[in-house]
Coordinates of C-alpha atoms in Angstrom, one line a residue:
Chain A
M229 CA -3.9 43.4 27.5
N230 CA -6.4 44.8 25.1
A231 CA -7.4 43.0 21.9
R232 CA -5.8 45.9 19.9
K233 CA -2.4 45.0 18.7
N234 CA 0.4 46.7 20.3
Y235 CA 2.3 48.3 17.4
L236 CA 5.1 50.0 19.2
L237 CA 6.0 46.8 21.1
S238 CA 5.8 44.8 17.8
F239 CA 8.1 47.2 16.0
L240 CA 10.6 47.1 18.8
A241 CA 10.5 43.3 19.0
I242 CA 11.0 43.0 15.2
V243 CA 14.0 45.3 15.2
V244 CA 15.6 43.7 18.2
S245 CA 15.1 40.2 16.8
A246 CA 16.5 41.2 13.5
V247 CA 19.7 42.6 15.1
V248 CA 20.1 39.7 17.6
F249 CA 19.1 36.7 15.5
L250 CA 19.1 37.6 11.8
V251 CA 22.4 39.5 11.6
P252 CA 24.5 36.4 12.6
F253 CA 22.7 34.3 10.0
G254 CA 23.1 37.1 7.5
F255 CA 26.8 37.3 8.3
I256 CA 27.2 33.6 7.6
L257 CA 25.4 33.9 4.3
L258 CA 27.3 37.0 3.2
T259 CA 30.7 35.7 4.2
A260 CA 30.1 32.4 2.5
V261 CA 29.8 34.0 -0.9
K262 CA 32.6 36.5 -0.6
D263 CA 36.1 36.2 -2.0
R264 CA 38.9 35.3 0.3
Q265 CA 40.3 38.8 0.8
Q266 CA 37.0 40.4 1.6
A267 CA 35.9 37.6 3.9
S268 CA 39.1 38.0 5.9
L269 CA 38.0 41.5 6.9
L270 CA 35.2 39.9 9.0
D271 CA 32.9 42.8 8.4
F272 CA 29.2 42.9 7.7
S273 CA 29.2 44.2 4.1
W274 CA 27.8 43.4 0.7
P275 CA 30.1 41.1 -1.2
H276 CA 32.2 42.8 -4.0
Q277 CA 31.7 39.7 -6.1
F278 CA 29.6 36.7 -5.6
Q279 CA 31.6 33.5 -5.5
F280 CA 28.9 31.1 -4.5
V281 CA 29.7 28.3 -6.9
Q282 CA 33.4 28.8 -6.6
N283 CA 33.4 28.6 -2.8
F284 CA 30.9 25.8 -2.8
L285 CA 33.2 23.7 -5.1
A286 CA 36.3 24.6 -3.0
V287 CA 34.6 23.4 0.2
V288 CA 33.3 20.2 -1.4
R289 CA 36.7 19.4 -3.0
A290 CA 38.7 20.1 0.1
R291 CA 40.7 17.2 1.5
D292 CA 39.6 14.7 -1.1
Y293 CA 35.9 15.4 -1.0
M294 CA 35.8 15.0 2.8
L295 CA 32.5 16.9 3.0
I296 CA 30.8 14.5 0.7
I297 CA 32.0 11.5 2.7
A298 CA 31.0 13.3 5.9
F299 CA 27.5 13.9 4.6
I300 CA 27.2 10.2 3.7
N301 CA 28.5 9.2 7.1
S302 CA 26.1 11.6 8.9
T303 CA 23.2 10.3 6.9
I304 CA 23.9 6.7 7.7
L305 CA 24.5 7.6 11.3
T306 CA 21.3 9.6 11.6
V307 CA 19.0 7.2 9.7
A308 CA 20.2 4.1 11.4
S309 CA 20.3 5.4 15.0
V310 CA 17.0 7.2 14.8
A311 CA 15.4 4.0 13.3
G312 CA 16.9 2.0 16.1
M313 CA 15.7 4.4 18.8
V314 CA 12.2 4.5 17.5
V315 CA 11.7 0.7 17.4
L316 CA 13.5 -0.1 20.6
A317 CA 12.0 2.8 22.6
A318 CA 8.4 2.1 21.3
M319 CA 8.7 -1.5 22.3
T320 CA 9.9 -0.6 25.7
A321 CA 7.4 2.2 26.2
F322 CA 4.5 -0.1 25.1
V323 CA 5.2 -2.8 27.7
L324 CA 6.2 -0.3 30.3
Q325 CA 2.9 1.5 30.0
R326 CA 0.7 -1.5 29.7
K327 CA 2.1 -4.0 32.1
Q328 CA 2.1 -3.5 35.8
S329 CA 5.0 -5.2 37.5
R330 CA 7.3 -4.5 40.4
W331 CA 10.1 -3.7 37.9
N332 CA 8.3 -0.6 36.6
G333 CA 9.7 1.6 39.3
L334 CA 13.2 0.5 38.5
I335 CA 12.7 0.9 34.7
H336 CA 11.3 4.4 35.2
G337 CA 14.4 5.2 37.3
L338 CA 16.7 4.0 34.6
V339 CA 14.8 6.0 31.9
L340 CA 15.2 9.2 34.0
A341 CA 18.9 8.3 34.7
G342 CA 19.4 8.2 31.0
L343 CA 18.3 11.8 30.7
I344 CA 20.3 13.1 33.7
V345 CA 23.5 11.1 34.0
P346 CA 26.4 12.3 31.9
P347 CA 27.8 9.3 29.9
A348 CA 31.1 8.0 31.1
V349 CA 33.3 8.5 28.1
V350 CA 36.4 6.5 28.5
P351 CA 34.7 3.4 30.0
T352 CA 32.3 3.5 27.0
I353 CA 35.3 3.4 24.8
W354 CA 36.7 0.5 26.8
V355 CA 33.4 -1.4 26.3
L356 CA 33.3 -0.7 22.6
Q357 CA 36.9 -1.8 22.3
R358 CA 36.1 -5.1 24.0
L359 CA 33.3 -5.6 21.6
G360 CA 35.4 -4.7 18.6
L361 CA 33.2 -1.7 17.8
F362 CA 35.4 1.2 18.7
R363 CA 36.1 3.4 15.7
T364 CA 33.3 1.8 13.7
M365 CA 30.0 3.2 12.5
P366 CA 27.9 0.4 14.1
G367 CA 29.5 1.2 17.4
L368 CA 28.7 4.9 17.1
I369 CA 25.1 4.1 16.0
L370 CA 24.6 1.9 19.1
V371 CA 26.0 4.6 21.3
E372 CA 23.6 7.2 19.9
I373 CA 20.7 4.8 20.4
A374 CA 21.7 4.1 24.0
F375 CA 22.0 7.8 24.8
G376 CA 18.8 8.8 23.0
L377 CA 16.5 6.0 24.2
S378 CA 15.3 7.7 27.4
F379 CA 13.9 10.8 25.7
C380 CA 12.0 8.6 23.1
V381 CA 10.6 6.2 25.8
L382 CA 9.1 9.1 27.6
L383 CA 7.4 10.5 24.5
F384 CA 6.1 7.2 23.4
R385 CA 4.9 6.2 26.9
A386 CA 2.9 9.4 27.2
F387 CA 1.3 8.8 23.8
I388 CA 0.6 5.1 24.3
A389 CA -1.3 6.0 27.5
T390 CA -3.9 7.6 25.2
I391 CA -4.5 4.5 23.2
P392 CA -7.4 2.5 24.7
R393 CA -6.5 -1.0 26.0
E394 CA -9.8 -2.3 24.5
L395 CA -8.0 -2.2 21.2
D396 CA -5.3 -4.6 22.5
E397 CA -7.9 -6.9 23.9
A398 CA -9.8 -7.0 20.7
A399 CA -6.6 -7.9 18.8
V400 CA -5.8 -10.6 21.3
I401 CA -9.2 -12.1 21.0
D402 CA -8.7 -12.1 17.3
G403 CA -5.7 -14.2 17.9
A404 CA -2.8 -11.7 17.6
G405 CA 0.4 -12.6 19.5
P406 CA 2.5 -10.0 21.2
L407 CA 4.6 -9.2 18.1
R408 CA 1.6 -8.9 15.8
L409 CA -0.3 -6.9 18.4
F410 CA 2.5 -4.4 18.7
F411 CA 3.8 -4.1 15.1
R412 CA 0.4 -4.5 13.3
V413 CA -2.0 -2.8 15.7
V414 CA -0.3 -0.4 18.1
F415 CA 2.7 0.8 16.2
P416 CA 0.7 2.1 13.2
L417 CA -1.3 4.2 15.7
L418 CA 1.8 5.9 16.9
R419 CA 2.4 7.6 13.6
S420 CA 2.2 11.2 14.8
V421 CA 4.5 10.7 17.8
V422 CA 6.9 8.6 15.6
V423 CA 7.2 11.6 13.3
T424 CA 7.9 13.9 16.2
V425 CA 10.6 11.6 17.6
V426 CA 12.2 11.1 14.2
V427 CA 12.4 14.8 13.5
V428 CA 13.7 15.8 16.9
Q429 CA 16.2 13.0 17.2
S430 CA 17.4 13.4 13.6
V431 CA 18.3 17.0 14.3
V432 CA 20.0 16.0 17.6
V433 CA 22.0 13.2 16.1
F434 CA 22.9 15.2 12.9
N435 CA 24.2 18.0 15.1
D436 CA 26.0 15.8 17.5
F437 CA 29.6 16.6 17.8
T438 CA 30.8 15.1 21.1
N439 CA 30.0 11.4 20.4
P440 CA 31.6 11.2 17.0
L441 CA 34.6 13.0 18.4
Y442 CA 35.1 10.4 21.1
F443 CA 33.8 7.2 19.5
L444 CA 34.5 7.6 15.8
P445 CA 37.8 9.5 15.4
G446 CA 39.7 9.6 12.1
D447 CA 39.4 11.7 9.0
Q448 CA 37.8 9.0 6.8
N449 CA 35.1 8.5 9.3
A450 CA 34.3 12.2 9.9
T451 CA 30.7 13.3 10.3
V452 CA 29.6 16.8 9.1
Q453 CA 30.1 18.4 12.5
L454 CA 33.7 17.2 12.6
T455 CA 34.5 18.5 9.2
L456 CA 33.6 21.9 10.5
Y457 CA 36.0 21.4 13.3
N458 CA 38.7 20.0 11.1
F459 CA 38.2 22.8 8.6
S460 CA 38.3 25.6 11.2
S461 CA 42.0 25.2 11.7
Q462 CA 42.7 24.7 8.0
F463 CA 40.6 27.6 7.0
T464 CA 41.7 30.2 9.6
T465 CA 42.6 32.5 6.7
Q466 CA 39.8 31.4 4.5
Y467 CA 36.7 32.5 6.3
N468 CA 34.6 32.4 3.1
L469 CA 35.1 28.6 2.9
L470 CA 34.6 28.1 6.7
F471 CA 31.3 29.9 6.5
M472 CA 30.3 28.1 3.3
N473 CA 30.8 24.9 5.2
I474 CA 28.7 26.2 8.1
L475 CA 26.0 27.2 5.6
L476 CA 26.0 23.8 4.0
I477 CA 25.6 21.9 7.2
T478 CA 22.8 24.2 8.3
I479 CA 20.6 23.3 5.4
P480 CA 19.4 19.9 6.6
P481 CA 18.1 21.3 10.0
L482 CA 16.6 24.2 8.1
L483 CA 14.7 21.9 5.9
M484 CA 13.5 19.9 8.9
F485 CA 12.4 23.2 10.5
L486 CA 10.5 24.3 7.4
F487 CA 8.6 21.1 6.9
F488 CA 8.2 19.8 10.4
N489 CA 8.0 22.9 12.6
R490 CA 4.8 21.6 14.4
Q491 CA 6.2 18.2 15.2
I492 CA 9.5 19.7 16.5
V493 CA 7.6 22.1 18.8
A494 CA 5.4 19.2 20.0
G495 CA 8.3 17.0 20.8
M496 CA 10.4 19.7 22.5
T497 CA 7.7 21.1 24.7
S498 CA 6.2 17.8 25.8
G499 CA 7.4 18.3 29.3
A500 CA 6.1 21.8 29.7
I501 CA 2.5 21.3 30.7
K502 CA 2.6 18.2 32.8
G503 CA 5.9 19.2 34.4
Chain B
M93 CA -4.8 7.8 33.9
T94 CA -7.6 7.0 36.3
A95 CA -8.4 3.9 34.3
T96 CA -4.8 2.6 34.6
S97 CA -4.7 3.1 38.3
V98 CA -8.1 1.4 38.8
R99 CA -6.9 -1.5 36.8
A100 CA -3.7 -1.6 38.8
S101 CA -5.5 -1.8 42.1
V102 CA -7.8 -4.5 40.7
K103 CA -4.7 -6.5 39.8
R104 CA -3.1 -6.0 43.1
A105 CA -6.3 -7.0 44.9
A106 CA -6.5 -10.3 43.0
P107 CA -3.1 -11.9 43.2
A108 CA -4.6 -15.4 43.0
A109 CA -4.2 -15.9 39.3
P110 CA -0.9 -14.3 38.3
A111 CA 0.5 -17.4 36.5
A112 CA -2.5 -17.7 34.2
G113 CA -2.5 -14.0 33.7
R114 CA 1.1 -13.9 32.8
R115 CA 0.8 -16.7 30.3
R116 CA -2.0 -15.0 28.6
S117 CA -0.6 -11.4 28.9
P118 CA 0.0 -10.0 25.4
Y119 CA 2.6 -7.7 26.9
S120 CA 5.8 -9.8 27.0
S121 CA 8.7 -8.7 29.0
W122 CA 11.2 -9.6 26.3
F123 CA 10.1 -6.5 24.5
Y124 CA 12.4 -4.8 26.9
L125 CA 15.3 -6.9 25.9
P126 CA 16.8 -5.1 22.8
A127 CA 16.6 -1.7 24.5
A128 CA 17.9 -3.2 27.8
I129 CA 20.9 -4.7 26.0
V130 CA 21.9 -1.5 24.2
Y131 CA 21.3 0.7 27.2
G132 CA 22.9 -1.7 29.7
V133 CA 26.0 -2.4 27.7
L134 CA 26.7 1.1 26.4
F135 CA 25.3 3.2 29.2
A136 CA 24.8 1.4 32.5
I137 CA 28.0 -0.7 32.4
P138 CA 30.2 2.2 31.5
T139 CA 28.6 4.3 34.2
F140 CA 29.3 1.6 36.9
A141 CA 32.7 0.9 35.5
S142 CA 33.6 4.6 35.7
F143 CA 33.4 4.4 39.5
F144 CA 36.0 1.6 39.5
F145 CA 38.3 3.0 36.8
S146 CA 38.3 6.5 38.4
L147 CA 40.4 4.8 41.2
T148 CA 43.1 3.5 38.8
R149 CA 45.9 4.6 36.6
W150 CA 44.5 3.4 33.4
S151 CA 45.7 2.9 29.8
I152 CA 42.7 1.0 28.3
F153 CA 44.7 -2.2 28.2
D154 CA 45.9 -2.4 31.8
W155 CA 45.1 -0.6 35.0
K156 CA 46.7 -0.2 38.3
F157 CA 44.7 0.5 41.5
I158 CA 45.8 3.8 43.0
G159 CA 43.0 4.6 45.4
V160 CA 41.7 8.2 45.4
D161 CA 44.8 9.7 44.0
N162 CA 42.9 10.9 40.9
F163 CA 40.4 12.7 43.0
V164 CA 43.2 14.3 45.1
T165 CA 44.8 15.5 41.8
F166 CA 41.4 16.7 40.6
F167 CA 40.9 18.9 43.7
Q168 CA 44.4 20.1 44.0
E169 CA 45.4 21.1 40.5
P170 CA 44.3 24.7 40.0
A171 CA 43.3 24.1 36.4
L172 CA 41.0 21.3 37.4
V173 CA 39.4 23.1 40.3
K174 CA 38.8 26.0 38.0
G175 CA 37.0 23.6 35.7
L176 CA 34.7 22.6 38.5
T177 CA 33.8 26.2 39.6
N178 CA 33.4 27.3 36.0
T179 CA 30.9 24.4 35.4
L180 CA 28.8 25.7 38.2
I181 CA 29.0 29.3 37.1
Y182 CA 28.2 28.4 33.5
A183 CA 25.2 26.3 34.5
V184 CA 23.7 28.9 36.8
V185 CA 24.3 31.8 34.4
T186 CA 22.9 30.0 31.4
S187 CA 19.9 28.5 33.1
G188 CA 19.1 31.8 35.0
L189 CA 19.2 33.8 31.8
K190 CA 17.1 31.2 30.0
V191 CA 14.4 31.3 32.6
V192 CA 14.2 35.1 32.7
L193 CA 14.5 35.7 28.9
G194 CA 12.5 32.7 28.0
M195 CA 9.6 33.8 30.3
L196 CA 9.7 37.4 29.0
L197 CA 9.8 36.2 25.4
G198 CA 7.1 33.6 26.1
I199 CA 4.8 36.4 27.4
L200 CA 5.7 38.7 24.5
L201 CA 5.1 36.0 21.9
T202 CA 1.7 35.0 23.4
S203 CA 0.5 38.6 23.5
Q204 CA -1.2 40.6 20.8
I205 CA 1.6 41.7 18.6
V206 CA 2.3 41.8 14.8
A207 CA 4.4 39.1 13.1
R208 CA 4.1 36.7 16.0
G209 CA 4.8 33.7 13.7
Y210 CA 8.0 35.3 12.3
L211 CA 9.2 36.2 15.8
R212 CA 8.6 32.6 17.2
S213 CA 10.5 31.1 14.2
V214 CA 13.4 33.4 14.4
V215 CA 13.9 33.0 18.1
F216 CA 13.6 29.2 17.9
F217 CA 15.6 28.4 14.8
P218 CA 19.1 28.7 16.5
V219 CA 18.1 25.7 18.7
L220 CA 18.3 23.5 15.6
V221 CA 21.5 24.8 14.2
S222 CA 24.8 23.0 14.7
T223 CA 26.4 24.1 18.0
I224 CA 29.9 24.0 16.4
G225 CA 28.6 26.3 13.6
V226 CA 27.2 28.8 16.1
G227 CA 30.3 28.6 18.1
L228 CA 32.6 29.3 15.2
T229 CA 30.4 32.1 13.9
F230 CA 30.3 33.9 17.2
T231 CA 34.1 33.4 17.7
V232 CA 34.4 35.5 14.5
L233 CA 31.8 38.0 15.6
M234 CA 33.4 38.4 19.0
N235 CA 36.9 39.0 17.5
P236 CA 38.2 41.9 19.6
E237 CA 39.7 44.0 16.7
K238 CA 37.7 43.1 13.6
G239 CA 34.6 41.4 15.0
L240 CA 31.2 42.8 14.2
I241 CA 30.1 43.1 17.9
N242 CA 33.0 45.4 18.8
D243 CA 32.7 47.3 15.6
A244 CA 29.1 48.0 16.4
L245 CA 29.9 49.0 20.0
G246 CA 32.7 51.2 18.6
T247 CA 30.3 53.2 16.5
L248 CA 28.3 53.8 19.7
G249 CA 31.5 55.0 21.3
I250 CA 31.9 52.0 23.6
A251 CA 35.2 50.1 23.6
G252 CA 34.2 46.5 23.6
P253 CA 36.2 44.0 25.6
G254 CA 38.2 41.1 24.3
W255 CA 35.2 38.8 24.6
L256 CA 37.0 35.5 24.3
T257 CA 40.6 36.7 24.8
D258 CA 40.1 38.3 28.2
P259 CA 40.2 35.7 31.0
K260 CA 37.6 37.7 32.9
F261 CA 35.0 37.5 30.1
A262 CA 35.7 34.3 28.2
L263 CA 33.5 32.0 30.1
L264 CA 30.6 34.5 30.3
S265 CA 30.9 35.3 26.6
V266 CA 30.4 31.6 25.8
A267 CA 27.5 31.4 28.3
L268 CA 25.9 34.3 26.4
V269 CA 26.2 32.5 23.1
D270 CA 24.7 29.4 24.8
V271 CA 21.8 31.5 25.9
W272 CA 21.5 33.0 22.4
K273 CA 21.3 29.4 21.0
G274 CA 19.1 27.9 23.7
V275 CA 16.6 30.6 24.6
G276 CA 14.3 29.6 21.8
L277 CA 13.7 26.3 23.5
A278 CA 12.9 28.0 26.8
T279 CA 10.6 30.4 25.0
L280 CA 8.8 27.6 23.3
I281 CA 8.3 25.7 26.6
Y282 CA 6.9 28.9 28.2
I283 CA 4.6 29.5 25.2
A284 CA 3.2 26.0 25.7
G285 CA 2.8 26.6 29.4
I286 CA 1.2 30.0 29.1
V287 CA -1.2 28.9 26.3
S288 CA -2.4 26.1 28.5
I289 CA -3.5 28.6 31.2
P290 CA -7.4 28.6 31.0
A291 CA -8.5 31.9 29.4
E292 CA -11.2 32.3 32.1
Y293 CA -8.5 33.2 34.7
L294 CA -7.2 36.0 32.6
E295 CA -10.7 37.2 31.8
A296 CA -11.7 37.1 35.5
A297 CA -8.6 39.0 36.4
R298 CA -9.4 41.7 33.8
V299 CA -13.0 42.0 35.0
D300 CA -11.6 42.5 38.5
G301 CA -9.4 45.2 37.2
A302 CA -6.0 43.6 37.7
S303 CA -3.1 45.4 36.3
A304 CA -0.7 43.8 33.9
W305 CA 1.8 43.3 36.7
E306 CA -0.8 41.6 38.9
V307 CA -1.8 39.3 36.1
F308 CA 1.8 38.3 35.6
R309 CA 2.5 38.0 39.3
R310 CA -0.7 36.2 40.4
I311 CA -1.7 34.2 37.4
I312 CA 1.0 33.7 34.8
L313 CA 3.9 33.1 37.1
P314 CA 2.3 30.5 39.4
L315 CA 0.4 28.7 36.6
A316 CA 3.4 28.6 34.3
R317 CA 5.3 26.9 37.0
P318 CA 5.6 23.5 35.3
A319 CA 7.2 25.3 32.4
T320 CA 9.6 27.0 34.7
V321 CA 10.5 23.7 36.4
T322 CA 11.1 22.2 32.9
V323 CA 13.3 25.1 31.7
I324 CA 15.3 25.2 34.9
L325 CA 16.0 21.4 35.0
L326 CA 16.7 21.1 31.2
S327 CA 19.0 24.0 31.1
L328 CA 20.8 23.0 34.3
I329 CA 21.4 19.5 33.0
G330 CA 22.5 20.9 29.7
G331 CA 24.7 23.6 31.2
L332 CA 26.5 21.3 33.6
R333 CA 27.3 18.8 30.8
S334 CA 28.0 21.4 28.2
F335 CA 31.1 20.8 26.1
D336 CA 30.8 21.5 22.4
L337 CA 30.2 25.2 22.5
I338 CA 33.1 25.8 24.8
W339 CA 35.3 23.6 22.8
A340 CA 34.4 25.3 19.6
M341 CA 34.9 28.9 21.0
T342 CA 37.7 28.9 23.4
R343 CA 38.9 25.3 24.0
G344 CA 39.0 26.2 27.6
G345 CA 41.3 29.1 27.0
P346 CA 42.8 31.6 27.5
G347 CA 44.9 29.3 29.6
F348 CA 42.4 27.2 31.4
T349 CA 40.2 30.1 32.5
S350 CA 37.1 28.9 30.6
D351 CA 37.6 25.2 31.2
V352 CA 34.6 23.2 32.4
I353 CA 34.6 19.6 33.7
A354 CA 33.5 18.2 30.3
S355 CA 36.4 19.9 28.6
V356 CA 38.8 18.8 31.3
I357 CA 37.6 15.2 30.7
Y358 CA 38.4 15.6 27.0
K359 CA 41.8 17.1 27.6
Q360 CA 42.8 14.4 30.1
Y361 CA 41.5 11.8 27.7
Q362 CA 43.6 13.3 24.8
A363 CA 46.6 13.4 27.0
G364 CA 46.2 9.7 27.8
F365 CA 45.3 10.1 31.5
Y366 CA 42.3 7.8 31.2
G367 CA 42.0 7.3 35.0
L368 CA 42.0 11.0 35.6
S369 CA 39.6 11.6 32.8
T370 CA 37.2 9.0 34.2
A371 CA 37.6 10.6 37.7
G372 CA 36.4 13.8 36.0
N373 CA 33.4 11.9 34.7
V374 CA 32.6 10.7 38.2
V375 CA 32.9 14.2 39.6
L376 CA 30.6 15.5 36.9
F377 CA 28.2 12.6 37.7
V378 CA 28.2 13.6 41.3
V379 CA 27.7 17.3 40.6
V380 CA 24.8 16.7 38.2
T381 CA 22.9 14.3 40.4
A382 CA 23.6 16.2 43.6
I383 CA 22.2 19.4 42.0
V384 CA 19.4 18.1 39.7
L385 CA 17.8 15.3 41.9
P386 CA 17.1 17.3 45.0
L387 CA 16.2 20.3 42.9
S388 CA 13.6 18.4 40.9
R389 CA 12.2 16.8 44.1
F390 CA 11.9 20.3 45.6
L391 CA 10.4 22.0 42.5
N392 CA 8.0 19.2 41.7
R393 CA 6.7 18.9 45.2
K394 CA 5.1 22.3 45.4
E395 CA 2.2 22.0 42.9
V396 CA -0.2 24.8 42.6
E397 CA -3.9 24.0 42.8
L398 CA -5.9 25.1 39.8

């Protein structure tokens, strides 16, 4: 390849990407602001009249402000479970990386199992029910933490390996106990990887559909992904509202993408180079 | 890495003072405890329990041991067998396409072209969008009479098929949407892999007069191997477990022609057949581990020497 830019290929790539990737998003955007009649044509056309505010209010008001409740639920779920994952996984990864013991092999195996093994759905419900946590937000939060731990442990462990042990030793000589060593000395150094984990896992948990479907059923508990699913049957003839809903729940990931693109990329490609 | 292993061997060589070392060790094992409890109670125990409950007729409150009847049902009922074969087809098609397209896009987006940043963003963004949102959007776009895709094909003089209504195409249509949504991640992994190839190799190849094809075949393909391994494994695991996109687009229909194991599990759960649903989980577990474990051994064994 020569250093000169290949304009023909670039032009082709831009046109194809626009058709394949931008048109579907344009379709969402355009249909979301159409009136009901025009939206039902399902075509890719300029709206006759813009009903952004009207459609927005209709979606928000639908089913007793279900979308607002869902956004609150999703926020609680995302914040709590991601916070839990970060603390629990960082503690695990720290000891796992630093301490040599014969359990390490087993723990590594369990971490990988967490990535590969599909969760057993009904037995999890059974356990939650025994604990009195089925159909509760804390139950779902714990489930998300359990399923997300493995990924976080791997990222943290790789990063902690780059922090020199001499630092730990210095802190210990200065009289720091295990807790203080971890939370005061090591954890603050993990900042960049914590940002990565938080961003990636927030998007994953926010977009999660399956776990809320199984473990937190019920309209008053709906998360945003479930509203979409609930609405899709209700809105079969009101495509403008369905697409307004899709548009609204796409905004949080879009913001994440705009502000944290670099961290997302770092987190999601962490396996690519080492293999 | 070297430092760690050296230290490890030192520790192994001097087992005389483990007690004193342990008391003074600032790395206490109870740090594992919170994670171990959550993981153990909500992931490990259910996984082990699933092996038992798959052998029962089960209604959450009480169970009756019925041996392997659930598995017999699973492999005799045509709808359920279809779910099994569909799962394999879906996983192979999506992961194959993601490898090929991801690699091509990865090479394209690391080459000298205009608007590289824009292209990377636009290819990657669907990864972050809600699967259900994507599924519902494409359900509309793939509408056989009014949908945008068939409209566009119509103007080109091609009669588009009933993407999601024709039993022949339903599963593959969903797989294509899965690729549309997931190829950005594969591309990103390939970009990271290709960028990490030392530039000297490419320069040396150019000096030696290698053609573009030879550069790809002899340098990029072997040296981007870790990326290929990652993409294959990630997309196979994801494809075999895939549920939400299929549920959003076809709900396993028409009939049960696009059912996969994960949607069978949900349907049996909804119908109250908890034992059968759990048997589905065990089948999925066996399928995933039987494919992914040997494959990852095999793929990771053959390292290339730099």
